[in-house]
PDB file of C-alpha atoms in Angstrom:
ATOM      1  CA  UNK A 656    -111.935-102.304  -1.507  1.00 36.00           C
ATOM      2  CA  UNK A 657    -110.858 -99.178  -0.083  1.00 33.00           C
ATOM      3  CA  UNK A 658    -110.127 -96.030  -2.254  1.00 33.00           C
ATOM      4  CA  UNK A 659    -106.407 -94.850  -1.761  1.00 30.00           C
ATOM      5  CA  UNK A 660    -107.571 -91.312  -0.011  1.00 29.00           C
ATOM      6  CA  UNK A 661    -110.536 -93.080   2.035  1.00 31.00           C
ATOM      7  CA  UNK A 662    -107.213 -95.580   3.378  1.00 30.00           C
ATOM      8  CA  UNK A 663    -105.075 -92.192   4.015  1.00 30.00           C
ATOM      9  CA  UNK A 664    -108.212 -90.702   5.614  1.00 31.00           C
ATOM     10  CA  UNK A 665    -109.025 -93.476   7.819  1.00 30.00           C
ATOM     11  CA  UNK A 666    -104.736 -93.868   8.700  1.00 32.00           C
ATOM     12  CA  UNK A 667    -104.753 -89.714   9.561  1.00 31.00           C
ATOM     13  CA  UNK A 668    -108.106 -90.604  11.789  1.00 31.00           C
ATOM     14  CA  UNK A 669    -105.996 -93.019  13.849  1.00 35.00           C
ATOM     15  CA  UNK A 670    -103.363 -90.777  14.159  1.00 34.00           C
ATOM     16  CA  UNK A 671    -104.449 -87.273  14.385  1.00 35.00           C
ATOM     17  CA  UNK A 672    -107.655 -87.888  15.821  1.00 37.00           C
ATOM     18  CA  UNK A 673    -111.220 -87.483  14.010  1.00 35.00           C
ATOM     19  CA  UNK A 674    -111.359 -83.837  14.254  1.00 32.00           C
ATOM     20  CA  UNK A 675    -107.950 -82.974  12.879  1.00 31.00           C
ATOM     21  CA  UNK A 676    -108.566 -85.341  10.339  1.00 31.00           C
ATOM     22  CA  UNK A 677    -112.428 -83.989   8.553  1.00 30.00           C
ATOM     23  CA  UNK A 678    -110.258 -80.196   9.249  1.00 30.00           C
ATOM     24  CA  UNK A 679    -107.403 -81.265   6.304  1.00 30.00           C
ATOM     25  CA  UNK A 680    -110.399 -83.196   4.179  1.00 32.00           C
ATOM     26  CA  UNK A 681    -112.457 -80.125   3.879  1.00 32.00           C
ATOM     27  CA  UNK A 682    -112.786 -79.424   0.401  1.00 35.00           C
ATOM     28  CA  UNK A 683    -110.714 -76.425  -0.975  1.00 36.00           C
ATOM     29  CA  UNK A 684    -113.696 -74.742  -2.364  1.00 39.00           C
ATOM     30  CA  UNK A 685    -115.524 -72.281  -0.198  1.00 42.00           C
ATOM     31  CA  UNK A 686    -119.403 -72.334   0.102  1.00 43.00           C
ATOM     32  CA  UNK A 687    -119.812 -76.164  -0.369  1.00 53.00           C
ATOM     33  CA  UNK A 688    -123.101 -75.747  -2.265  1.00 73.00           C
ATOM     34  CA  UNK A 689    -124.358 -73.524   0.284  1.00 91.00           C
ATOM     35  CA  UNK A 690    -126.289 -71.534  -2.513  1.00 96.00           C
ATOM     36  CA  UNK A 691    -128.288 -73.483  -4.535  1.00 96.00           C
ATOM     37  CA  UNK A 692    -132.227 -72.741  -4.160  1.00 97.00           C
ATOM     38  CA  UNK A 693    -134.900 -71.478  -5.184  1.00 97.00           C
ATOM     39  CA  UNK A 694    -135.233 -67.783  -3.096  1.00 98.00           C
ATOM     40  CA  UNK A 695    -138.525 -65.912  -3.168  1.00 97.00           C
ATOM     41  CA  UNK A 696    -138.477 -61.573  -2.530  1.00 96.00           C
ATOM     42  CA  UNK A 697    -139.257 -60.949   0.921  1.00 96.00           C
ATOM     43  CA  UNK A 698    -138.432 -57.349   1.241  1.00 95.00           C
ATOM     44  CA  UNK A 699    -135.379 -54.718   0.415  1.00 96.00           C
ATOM     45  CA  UNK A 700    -133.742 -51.076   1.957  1.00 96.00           C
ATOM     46  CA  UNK A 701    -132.461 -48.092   0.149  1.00 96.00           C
ATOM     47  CA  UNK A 702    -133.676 -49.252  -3.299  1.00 95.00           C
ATOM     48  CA  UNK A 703    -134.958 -45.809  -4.546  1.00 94.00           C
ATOM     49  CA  UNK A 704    -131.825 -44.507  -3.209  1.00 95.00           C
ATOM     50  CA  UNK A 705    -129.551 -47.080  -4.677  1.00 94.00           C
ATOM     51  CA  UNK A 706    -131.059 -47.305  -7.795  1.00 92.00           C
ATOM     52  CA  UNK A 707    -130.987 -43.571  -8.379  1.00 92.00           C
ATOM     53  CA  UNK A 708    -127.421 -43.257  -7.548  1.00 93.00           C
ATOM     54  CA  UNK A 709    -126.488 -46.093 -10.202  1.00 91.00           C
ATOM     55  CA  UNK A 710    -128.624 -43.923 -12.795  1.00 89.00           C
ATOM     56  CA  UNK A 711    -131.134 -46.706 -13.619  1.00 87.00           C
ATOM     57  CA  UNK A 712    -133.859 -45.386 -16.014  1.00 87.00           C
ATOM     58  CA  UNK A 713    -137.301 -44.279 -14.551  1.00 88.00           C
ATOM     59  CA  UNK A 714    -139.329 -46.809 -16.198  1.00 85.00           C
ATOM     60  CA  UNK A 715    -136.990 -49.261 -14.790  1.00 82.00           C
ATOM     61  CA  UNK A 716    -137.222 -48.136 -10.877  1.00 87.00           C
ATOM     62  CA  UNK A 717    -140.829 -48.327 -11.091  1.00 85.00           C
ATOM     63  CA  UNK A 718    -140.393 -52.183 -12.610  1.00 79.00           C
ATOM     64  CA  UNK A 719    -137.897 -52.875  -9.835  1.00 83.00           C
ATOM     65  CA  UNK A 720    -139.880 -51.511  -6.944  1.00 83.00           C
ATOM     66  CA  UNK A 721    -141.249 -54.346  -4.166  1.00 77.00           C
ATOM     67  CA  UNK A 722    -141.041 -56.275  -6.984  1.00 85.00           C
ATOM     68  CA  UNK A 723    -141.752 -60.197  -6.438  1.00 90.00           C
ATOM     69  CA  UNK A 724    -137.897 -61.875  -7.644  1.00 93.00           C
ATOM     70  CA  UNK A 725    -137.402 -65.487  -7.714  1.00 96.00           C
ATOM     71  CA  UNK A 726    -133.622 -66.185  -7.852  1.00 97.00           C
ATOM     72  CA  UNK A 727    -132.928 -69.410  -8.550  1.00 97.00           C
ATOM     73  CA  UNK A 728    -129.307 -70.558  -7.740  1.00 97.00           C
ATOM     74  CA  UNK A 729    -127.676 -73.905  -9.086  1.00 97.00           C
ATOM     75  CA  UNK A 730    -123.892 -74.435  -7.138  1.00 96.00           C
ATOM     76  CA  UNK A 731    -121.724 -77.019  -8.188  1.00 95.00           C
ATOM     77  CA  UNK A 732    -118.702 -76.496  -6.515  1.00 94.00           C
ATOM     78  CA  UNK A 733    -116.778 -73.187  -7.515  1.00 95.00           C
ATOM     79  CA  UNK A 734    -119.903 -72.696 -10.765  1.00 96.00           C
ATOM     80  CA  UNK A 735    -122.229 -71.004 -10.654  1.00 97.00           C
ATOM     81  CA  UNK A 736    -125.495 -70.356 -12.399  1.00 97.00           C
ATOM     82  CA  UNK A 737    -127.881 -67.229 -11.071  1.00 96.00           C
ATOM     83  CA  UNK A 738    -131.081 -66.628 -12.508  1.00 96.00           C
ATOM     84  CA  UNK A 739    -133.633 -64.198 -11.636  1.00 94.00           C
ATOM     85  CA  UNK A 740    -137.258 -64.061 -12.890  1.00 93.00           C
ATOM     86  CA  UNK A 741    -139.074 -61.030 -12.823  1.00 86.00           C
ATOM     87  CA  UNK A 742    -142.879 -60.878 -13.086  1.00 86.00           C
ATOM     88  CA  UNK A 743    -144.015 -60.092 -16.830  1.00 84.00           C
ATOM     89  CA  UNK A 744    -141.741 -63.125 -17.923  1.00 87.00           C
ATOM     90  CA  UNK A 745    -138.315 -61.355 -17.718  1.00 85.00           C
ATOM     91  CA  UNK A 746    -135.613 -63.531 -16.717  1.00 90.00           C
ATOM     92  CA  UNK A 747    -131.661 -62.418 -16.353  1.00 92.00           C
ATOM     93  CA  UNK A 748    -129.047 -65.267 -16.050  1.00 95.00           C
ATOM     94  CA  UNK A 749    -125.688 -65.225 -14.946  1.00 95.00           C
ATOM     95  CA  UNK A 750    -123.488 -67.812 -15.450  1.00 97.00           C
ATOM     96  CA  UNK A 751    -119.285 -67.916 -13.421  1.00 97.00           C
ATOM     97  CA  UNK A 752    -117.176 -69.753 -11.842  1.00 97.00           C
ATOM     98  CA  UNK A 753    -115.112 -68.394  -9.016  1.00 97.00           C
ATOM     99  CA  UNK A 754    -112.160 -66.775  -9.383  1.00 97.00           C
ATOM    100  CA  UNK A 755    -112.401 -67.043 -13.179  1.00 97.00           C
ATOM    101  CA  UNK A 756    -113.682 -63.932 -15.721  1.00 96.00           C
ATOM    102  CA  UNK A 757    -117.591 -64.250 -17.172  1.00 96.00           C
ATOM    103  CA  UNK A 758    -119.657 -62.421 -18.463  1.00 96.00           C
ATOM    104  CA  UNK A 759    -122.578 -60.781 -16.165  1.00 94.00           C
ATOM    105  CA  UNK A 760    -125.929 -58.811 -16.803  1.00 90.00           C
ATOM    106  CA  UNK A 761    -126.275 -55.976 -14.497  1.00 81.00           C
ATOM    107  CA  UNK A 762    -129.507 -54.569 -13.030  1.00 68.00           C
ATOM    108  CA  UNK A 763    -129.943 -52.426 -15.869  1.00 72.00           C
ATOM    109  CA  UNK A 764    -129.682 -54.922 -18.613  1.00 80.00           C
ATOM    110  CA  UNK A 765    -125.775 -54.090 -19.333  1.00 85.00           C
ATOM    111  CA  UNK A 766    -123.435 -56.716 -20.158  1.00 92.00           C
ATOM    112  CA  UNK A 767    -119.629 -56.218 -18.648  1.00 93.00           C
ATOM    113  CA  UNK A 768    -117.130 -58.690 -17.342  1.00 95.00           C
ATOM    114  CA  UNK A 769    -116.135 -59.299 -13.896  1.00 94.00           C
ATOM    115  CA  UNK A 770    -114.174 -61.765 -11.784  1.00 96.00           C
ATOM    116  CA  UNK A 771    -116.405 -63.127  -8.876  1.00 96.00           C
ATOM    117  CA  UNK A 772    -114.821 -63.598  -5.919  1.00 97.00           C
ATOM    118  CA  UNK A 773    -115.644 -65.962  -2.634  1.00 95.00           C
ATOM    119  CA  UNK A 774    -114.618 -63.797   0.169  1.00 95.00           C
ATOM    120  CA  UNK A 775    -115.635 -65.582   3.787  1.00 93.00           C
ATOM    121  CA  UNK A 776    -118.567 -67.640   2.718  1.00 92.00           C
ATOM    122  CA  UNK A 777    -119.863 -64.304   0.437  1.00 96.00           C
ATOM    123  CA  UNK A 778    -119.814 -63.924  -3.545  1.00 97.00           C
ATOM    124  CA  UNK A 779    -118.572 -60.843  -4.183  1.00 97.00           C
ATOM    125  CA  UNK A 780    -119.049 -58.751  -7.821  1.00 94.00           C
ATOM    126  CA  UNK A 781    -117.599 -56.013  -8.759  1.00 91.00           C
ATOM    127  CA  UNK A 782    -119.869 -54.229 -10.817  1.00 87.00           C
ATOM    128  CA  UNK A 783    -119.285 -50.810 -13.321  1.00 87.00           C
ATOM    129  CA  UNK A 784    -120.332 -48.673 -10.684  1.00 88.00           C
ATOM    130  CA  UNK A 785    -121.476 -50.957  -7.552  1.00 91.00           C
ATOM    131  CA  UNK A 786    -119.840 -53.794  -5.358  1.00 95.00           C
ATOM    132  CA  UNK A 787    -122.302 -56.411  -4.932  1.00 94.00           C
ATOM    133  CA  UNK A 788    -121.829 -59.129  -2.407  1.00 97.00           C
ATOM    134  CA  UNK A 789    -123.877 -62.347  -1.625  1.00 97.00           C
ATOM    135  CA  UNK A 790    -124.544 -64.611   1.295  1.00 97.00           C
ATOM    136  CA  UNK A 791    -126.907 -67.197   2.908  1.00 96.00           C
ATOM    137  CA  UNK A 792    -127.755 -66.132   6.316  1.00 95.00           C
ATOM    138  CA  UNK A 793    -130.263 -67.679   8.359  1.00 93.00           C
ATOM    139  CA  UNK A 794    -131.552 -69.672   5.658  1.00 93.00           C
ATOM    140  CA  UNK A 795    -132.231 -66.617   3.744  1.00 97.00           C
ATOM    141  CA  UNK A 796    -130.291 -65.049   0.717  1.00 97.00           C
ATOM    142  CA  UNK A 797    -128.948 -61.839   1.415  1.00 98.00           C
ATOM    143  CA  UNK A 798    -127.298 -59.687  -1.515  1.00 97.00           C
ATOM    144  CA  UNK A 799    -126.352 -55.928  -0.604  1.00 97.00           C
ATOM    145  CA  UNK A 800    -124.601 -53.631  -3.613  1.00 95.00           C
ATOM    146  CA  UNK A 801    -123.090 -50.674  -2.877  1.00 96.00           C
ATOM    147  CA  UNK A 802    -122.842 -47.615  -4.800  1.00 95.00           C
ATOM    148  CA  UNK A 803    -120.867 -44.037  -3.593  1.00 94.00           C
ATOM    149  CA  UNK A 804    -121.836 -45.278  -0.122  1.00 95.00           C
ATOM    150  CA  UNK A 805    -125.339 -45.949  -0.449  1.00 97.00           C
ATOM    151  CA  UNK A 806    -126.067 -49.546   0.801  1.00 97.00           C
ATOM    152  CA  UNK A 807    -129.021 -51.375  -1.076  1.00 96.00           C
ATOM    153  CA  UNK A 808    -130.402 -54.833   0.234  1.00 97.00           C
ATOM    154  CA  UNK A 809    -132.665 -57.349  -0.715  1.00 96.00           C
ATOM    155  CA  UNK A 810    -133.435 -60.751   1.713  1.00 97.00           C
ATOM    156  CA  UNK A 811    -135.190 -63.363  -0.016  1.00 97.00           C
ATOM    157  CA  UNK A 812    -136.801 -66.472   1.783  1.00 98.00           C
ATOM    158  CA  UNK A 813    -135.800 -69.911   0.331  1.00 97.00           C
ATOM    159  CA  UNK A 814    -139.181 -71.701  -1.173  1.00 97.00           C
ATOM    160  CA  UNK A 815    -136.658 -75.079  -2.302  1.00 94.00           C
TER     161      UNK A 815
END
């Protein structure tokens, strides 16, 4: 037995023509689980500069530096869980949905809130005092924050 939108589907197929048809069944959500993974550190620019300008503490920089992140990502649809482990057992989660407020974690241990925001296939944060956005590109995660004009960002190779 057919479901009622698989019949409508099929009927818009006939007359529309297949391509018109998979355009209007897209779903409305952007990123269609593009996300989820498990991403491994493969390298970073600016980050002494960045993390200066965003006043993170000494001890912390020197933590942060080359330093070997595993972000894991879980997508379902428009939520969102982002967790990042951090050799020495450290692990920061974030948990949102799109377009709705949550709570976040920033790179210095500070909690705020924030709406995140899918703009053209990227997550975009804003932060106290960076933008961070978000995207898969050639496999890869790539997430660049920006502070005062200083760019920071980190690629990290997908591992599963």
């Amino acid at each position: 037995m057919l479901s009622s939108w698989l019949f409508i589907w099929i009927k818009k197929c006939v007359v529309l023509g297949v391509s018109a048809a998979i355009r209007l069944h897209q779903p409305h959500h952007q990123g269609n689980m593009a996300f989820t993974g498990k991403y491994e550190y493969e390298g970073d620019e600016n980050y002494d500069e960045f993390v200066t300008k965003i006043g993170l503490p000494s001890d912390k920089i020197e933590m942060g530096r080359n330093c070997k992140i595993i972000t894991e990502v879980v997508q379902n649809g428009n939520d969102f869980t982002w967790t990042q482990h951090f050799p020495g057992g450290r692990t920061t989660t974030n948990t949102f949905t799109i377009g709705k407020e949550a709570e976040m974690e920033t790179m210095g241990g500070k909690k705020f809130k924030a709406t995140v925001k899918m703009e053209d296939g990227k997550i975009v944060a804003d932060f106290p005092n960076y933008r961070h956005t978000s995207e898969i590109s050639g496999g890869k995660l790539v997430e660049i924050s920006t502070s005062s004009g200083v760019v920071y960002k980190r690629t990290s190779k997908k591992i599963a």
